[in-house]
Short mmCIF file of C-alpha atoms in Angstrom, two decimals:
data_model
loop_
_atom_site.label_atom_id
_atom_site.label_comp_id
_atom_site.label_asym_id
_atom_site.label_seq_id
_atom_site.Cartn_x
_atom_site.Cartn_y
_atom_site.Cartn_z
CA MET A 1153 -91.45 23.81 71.39
CA SER A 1154 -89.02 26.46 72.54
CA THR A 1155 -86.86 28.28 70.04
CA PHE A 1156 -83.65 26.56 71.40
CA LEU A 1157 -85.09 23.12 70.76
CA ARG A 1158 -86.02 23.98 67.22
CA ILE A 1159 -82.48 25.23 66.48
CA SER A 1160 -80.92 22.04 68.09
CA PHE A 1161 -83.21 19.74 66.00
CA PHE A 1162 -82.30 21.47 62.67
CA LEU A 1163 -78.58 21.27 63.47
CA MET A 1164 -78.76 17.51 64.10
CA ILE A 1165 -80.68 17.08 60.76
CA ALA A 1166 -77.87 19.01 58.93
CA MET A 1167 -75.12 17.01 60.58
CA LEU A 1168 -76.85 13.67 59.65
CA SER A 1169 -77.17 14.70 56.05
CA THR A 1170 -73.53 15.62 55.82
CA SER A 1171 -72.48 12.33 57.32
CA LEU A 1172 -74.58 10.42 54.83
CA MET A 1173 -73.06 12.39 51.92
CA GLY A 1174 -69.55 11.54 53.08
CA CYS A 1175 -70.33 7.79 53.12
CA GLY A 1176 -71.55 8.18 49.39
CA GLY A 1177 -68.26 9.82 48.45
CA GLY A 1178 -66.37 6.97 50.04
CA ASP A 1179 -68.28 4.48 47.95
CA SER A 1180 -67.34 6.39 44.78
CA ASP A 1181 -63.68 6.42 45.63
CA SER A 1182 -63.80 2.63 46.39
CA SER A 1183 -65.48 1.94 42.97
CA SER A 1184 -62.80 4.07 41.25
CA GLU A 1185 -60.08 2.21 43.02
CA GLU A 1186 -61.57 -1.14 41.99
CA THR A 1187 -61.84 0.13 38.43
CA ASP A 1188 -58.21 1.13 38.49
CA VAL A 1189 -57.14 -2.18 39.77
CA ILE A 1190 -59.03 -4.03 37.14
CA GLY A 1191 -57.77 -1.68 34.37
CA GLY A 1192 -54.23 -2.01 35.65
CA GLY A 1193 -54.63 -5.79 35.54
CA ASP A 1194 -55.73 -5.76 31.97
CA THR A 1195 -52.83 -3.51 30.91
CA ALA A 1196 -50.29 -5.82 32.57
CA SER A 1197 -51.80 -8.85 30.89
CA SER A 1198 -51.68 -7.24 27.42
CA THR A 1199 -47.98 -6.36 27.89
CA ASP A 1200 -47.15 -9.86 28.98
CA VAL A 1201 -48.72 -11.22 25.81
CA GLU A 1202 -46.68 -8.82 23.62
CA GLU A 1203 -43.48 -9.81 25.37
CA GLU A 1204 -44.27 -13.59 24.83
CA LYS A 1205 -44.72 -12.88 21.09
CA ASP A 1206 -41.36 -11.19 20.91
CA THR A 1207 -39.62 -14.21 22.46
CA ASN A 1208 -41.02 -16.42 19.76
CA VAL A 1209 -39.15 -14.49 17.03
CA PRO A 1210 -36.03 -16.58 15.85
CA PRO A 1211 -32.72 -14.76 16.47
CA LYS A 1212 -30.95 -13.15 13.63
CA THR A 1213 -27.87 -14.86 12.28
CA ASP A 1214 -24.79 -13.17 10.94
CA GLN A 1215 -24.57 -14.44 7.30
CA GLY A 1216 -21.04 -13.34 6.97
CA ASN A 1217 -19.86 -15.93 9.48
CA THR A 1218 -21.77 -18.86 8.03
CA THR A 1219 -19.40 -21.70 7.11
CA PRO A 1220 -19.90 -22.79 3.39
CA PRO A 1221 -20.77 -26.45 2.81
CA PRO A 1222 -17.91 -28.60 1.73
CA PRO A 1223 -17.58 -29.14 -2.04
CA THR A 1224 -19.03 -32.29 -3.52
CA PRO A 1225 -16.39 -34.98 -4.16
CA PHE A 1226 -15.64 -35.53 -7.84
CA ALA A 1227 -16.84 -38.87 -9.24
CA VAL A 1228 -16.20 -40.21 -12.74
CA GLU A 1229 -19.44 -41.10 -14.48
CA ALA A 1230 -19.83 -43.61 -17.34
CA GLY A 1231 -20.89 -42.42 -20.80
CA THR A 1232 -20.50 -38.73 -20.04
CA SER A 1233 -18.40 -35.74 -21.00
CA GLN A 1234 -17.33 -33.97 -17.79
CA GLU A 1235 -15.50 -30.65 -17.39
CA VAL A 1236 -13.09 -30.92 -14.58
CA THR A 1237 -11.10 -28.28 -12.74
CA ILE A 1238 -7.85 -28.97 -10.71
CA LYS A 1239 -5.40 -26.78 -8.95
CA VAL A 1240 -1.86 -26.72 -10.39
CA ASP A 1241 0.49 -24.36 -8.60
CA GLY A 1242 -2.40 -22.22 -7.39
CA ASP A 1243 -3.91 -22.01 -10.97
CA ASP A 1244 -7.29 -23.44 -12.05
CA ARG A 1245 -6.48 -25.87 -14.89
CA VAL A 1246 -9.45 -27.28 -16.93
CA PHE A 1247 -9.87 -30.43 -18.91
CA ARG A 1248 -12.67 -32.45 -20.44
CA LEU A 1249 -13.15 -36.11 -19.50
CA LYS A 1250 -15.05 -38.38 -21.86
CA THR A 1251 -15.82 -41.96 -20.82
CA PRO A 1252 -17.39 -45.05 -22.65
CA SER A 1253 -20.86 -46.03 -21.81
CA ASP A 1254 -19.77 -49.17 -20.10
CA PHE A 1255 -16.90 -47.51 -18.12
CA SER A 1256 -16.06 -48.97 -14.66
CA LYS A 1257 -13.12 -48.21 -12.32
CA ASP A 1258 -12.85 -51.88 -11.75
CA THR A 1259 -11.39 -52.34 -15.29
CA GLU A 1260 -8.27 -50.86 -16.90
CA TRP A 1261 -8.95 -48.54 -19.81
CA PRO A 1262 -6.54 -47.14 -22.45
CA VAL A 1263 -6.43 -43.38 -21.93
CA LEU A 1264 -5.65 -40.82 -24.66
CA VAL A 1265 -4.57 -37.29 -23.43
CA LEU A 1266 -5.43 -35.31 -26.52
CA MET A 1267 -3.96 -31.80 -26.59
CA HIS A 1268 -5.63 -29.16 -28.82
CA PRO A 1269 -3.73 -26.70 -31.17
CA ALA A 1270 -3.68 -22.95 -30.30
CA GLY A 1271 -7.25 -22.00 -30.21
CA PRO A 1272 -9.65 -19.10 -29.56
CA ASN A 1273 -10.89 -18.16 -26.14
CA HIS A 1274 -13.87 -20.46 -26.01
CA ASN A 1275 -13.46 -24.18 -25.35
CA PRO A 1276 -10.80 -24.95 -28.04
CA GLU A 1277 -11.03 -28.67 -27.29
CA GLN A 1278 -14.48 -28.56 -28.76
CA SER A 1279 -13.26 -27.55 -32.24
CA PRO A 1280 -14.46 -29.72 -35.16
CA LEU A 1281 -11.01 -31.33 -35.46
CA MET A 1282 -10.91 -32.28 -31.88
CA LYS A 1283 -14.51 -33.58 -31.90
CA LEU A 1284 -13.47 -36.21 -34.52
CA ALA A 1285 -11.76 -38.03 -31.67
CA ASP A 1286 -15.04 -38.65 -29.90
CA ALA A 1287 -15.55 -41.75 -32.12
CA LEU A 1288 -12.62 -43.30 -30.09
CA VAL A 1289 -14.81 -43.32 -26.91
CA ASP A 1290 -17.21 -45.71 -28.66
CA LYS A 1291 -14.17 -47.91 -29.40
CA GLY A 1292 -13.36 -48.29 -25.69
CA TYR A 1293 -10.92 -45.39 -25.08
CA VAL A 1294 -11.16 -42.77 -22.37
CA LEU A 1295 -10.36 -39.32 -23.65
CA VAL A 1296 -8.78 -36.60 -21.59
CA GLU A 1297 -8.67 -33.19 -23.33
CA PRO A 1298 -6.71 -30.62 -21.33
CA ARG A 1299 -7.19 -26.93 -22.01
CA GLY A 1300 -4.03 -24.82 -22.69
CA ALA A 1301 -3.17 -21.61 -20.69
CA TYR A 1302 -4.89 -18.46 -22.01
CA THR A 1303 -2.27 -16.07 -23.44
CA GLY A 1304 -4.62 -13.07 -24.12
CA SER A 1305 -5.70 -14.05 -27.63
CA SER A 1306 -5.73 -17.85 -27.67
CA TYR A 1307 -5.12 -20.93 -25.54
CA SER A 1308 -1.61 -22.29 -26.09
CA TRP A 1309 0.86 -24.79 -24.57
CA LEU A 1310 4.14 -23.14 -25.53
CA GLY A 1311 3.86 -19.88 -23.69
CA ASN A 1312 5.03 -21.42 -20.38
CA ILE A 1313 6.25 -24.87 -20.93
CA ASN A 1314 7.22 -25.30 -17.25
CA LYS A 1315 3.59 -24.82 -16.23
CA THR A 1316 2.43 -27.10 -19.08
CA ASP A 1317 4.75 -29.83 -17.87
CA LYS A 1318 3.26 -29.66 -14.26
CA PHE A 1319 -0.24 -29.64 -15.59
CA ILE A 1320 0.33 -32.74 -17.80
CA ARG A 1321 2.05 -34.47 -14.91
CA GLU A 1322 -1.00 -33.78 -12.69
CA LEU A 1323 -3.28 -35.19 -15.34
CA SER A 1324 -1.18 -38.36 -15.24
CA LYS A 1325 -1.80 -38.56 -11.52
CA PHE A 1326 -5.43 -37.90 -11.94
CA ILE A 1327 -5.65 -40.78 -14.40
CA ASP A 1328 -3.94 -43.12 -12.02
CA ASP A 1329 -6.20 -42.09 -9.05
CA GLU A 1330 -9.56 -41.52 -10.58
CA LEU A 1331 -9.48 -43.90 -13.58
CA SER A 1332 -7.32 -46.73 -12.15
CA GLY A 1333 -5.00 -46.01 -14.99
CA LYS A 1334 -1.56 -47.59 -15.61
CA VAL A 1335 1.48 -45.99 -17.35
CA GLU A 1336 1.43 -48.68 -20.00
CA ARG A 1337 -2.11 -47.61 -21.01
CA LYS A 1338 -1.61 -43.82 -21.21
CA TYR A 1339 -0.80 -41.94 -24.45
CA LEU A 1340 -0.04 -38.24 -25.05
CA ILE A 1341 -1.10 -36.88 -28.49
CA GLY A 1342 -0.73 -33.22 -29.71
CA LEU A 1343 -2.34 -31.64 -32.81
CA SER A 1344 -0.52 -28.88 -34.69
CA SER A 1345 1.26 -26.55 -32.33
CA ALA A 1346 0.39 -28.78 -29.38
CA GLY A 1347 2.34 -31.51 -31.28
CA GLN A 1348 5.46 -29.35 -30.82
CA TYR A 1349 4.99 -29.47 -27.13
CA VAL A 1350 4.41 -33.29 -27.26
CA ALA A 1351 7.77 -33.52 -29.03
CA SER A 1352 9.37 -31.67 -26.07
CA ALA A 1353 7.41 -33.88 -23.53
CA THR A 1354 9.20 -37.02 -24.95
CA LYS A 1355 12.22 -35.79 -23.11
CA THR A 1356 10.67 -35.03 -19.73
CA LEU A 1357 7.49 -37.10 -19.38
CA GLY A 1358 8.56 -40.56 -20.60
CA GLU A 1359 7.97 -42.03 -17.13
CA ASN A 1360 4.32 -40.80 -17.16
CA TYR A 1361 3.16 -41.90 -20.61
CA ALA A 1362 3.60 -45.02 -22.67
CA GLY A 1363 3.48 -43.34 -26.07
CA PHE A 1364 3.56 -39.93 -27.79
CA ALA A 1365 2.08 -38.79 -31.06
CA MET A 1366 2.51 -35.53 -32.96
CA LEU A 1367 -0.25 -34.95 -35.68
CA ASP A 1368 0.10 -32.30 -38.31
CA ALA A 1369 2.90 -30.61 -36.37
CA SER A 1370 5.91 -28.94 -38.00
CA GLN A 1371 8.72 -29.64 -35.55
CA GLN A 1372 10.82 -26.87 -34.25
CA ASN A 1373 11.87 -29.10 -31.35
CA PRO A 1374 12.80 -32.60 -32.54
CA PRO A 1375 11.40 -35.35 -30.31
CA ASN A 1376 13.55 -37.76 -28.39
CA VAL A 1377 13.19 -40.60 -30.81
CA ALA A 1378 15.15 -43.11 -28.60
CA ALA A 1379 12.84 -42.41 -25.70
CA MET A 1380 9.87 -43.02 -27.98
CA GLU A 1381 11.32 -46.30 -29.25
CA GLU A 1382 11.74 -47.47 -25.70
CA SER A 1383 8.12 -46.77 -24.94
#
């Protein structure tokens, strides 16, 4: 074989080898691209799952704008001692309500509004003297024990008589509305210094109460005896 033919043969072998190597490189790129596609698909799928989890979280609410539930309506209960608060001229006024065990709003009951003497700053209506009246509940009376206004050292009725008058009038309305009370069945009683207030109330509250009583009370303000006799 001539020298020229040998050279031509070797060149053809070299070109064929280069072509085959190029095809192999193409396969590698294709495999890499397929791997990228698969990997990219997995990444997108993982992100989608995380986003779905986030959408399942309940939205946060602004607690400051939450409307409070309405207060539970007051209901008189038989055979109980209930502490009740009512608004009088913007003030919270407190009284204790004691009912017989067979109490029913379908029946009229005699009601005693029993006012405590000046007392310390802790439930003066629960003093031993006032608790003696609890025996009247067993006799079929309803007891209403209002608490005087706090004056800084004790609860009293005489510090602001105008406010006391309004409070005792509101109690009369409460008795009418909640206890099916009648004027002829309501009595206002005061012990000691509260008796002084009751003496004054005979002049202003005769239309609200059928009778008045002042117990152990030295009178600085004589009661309206004529009004009491009419009652």
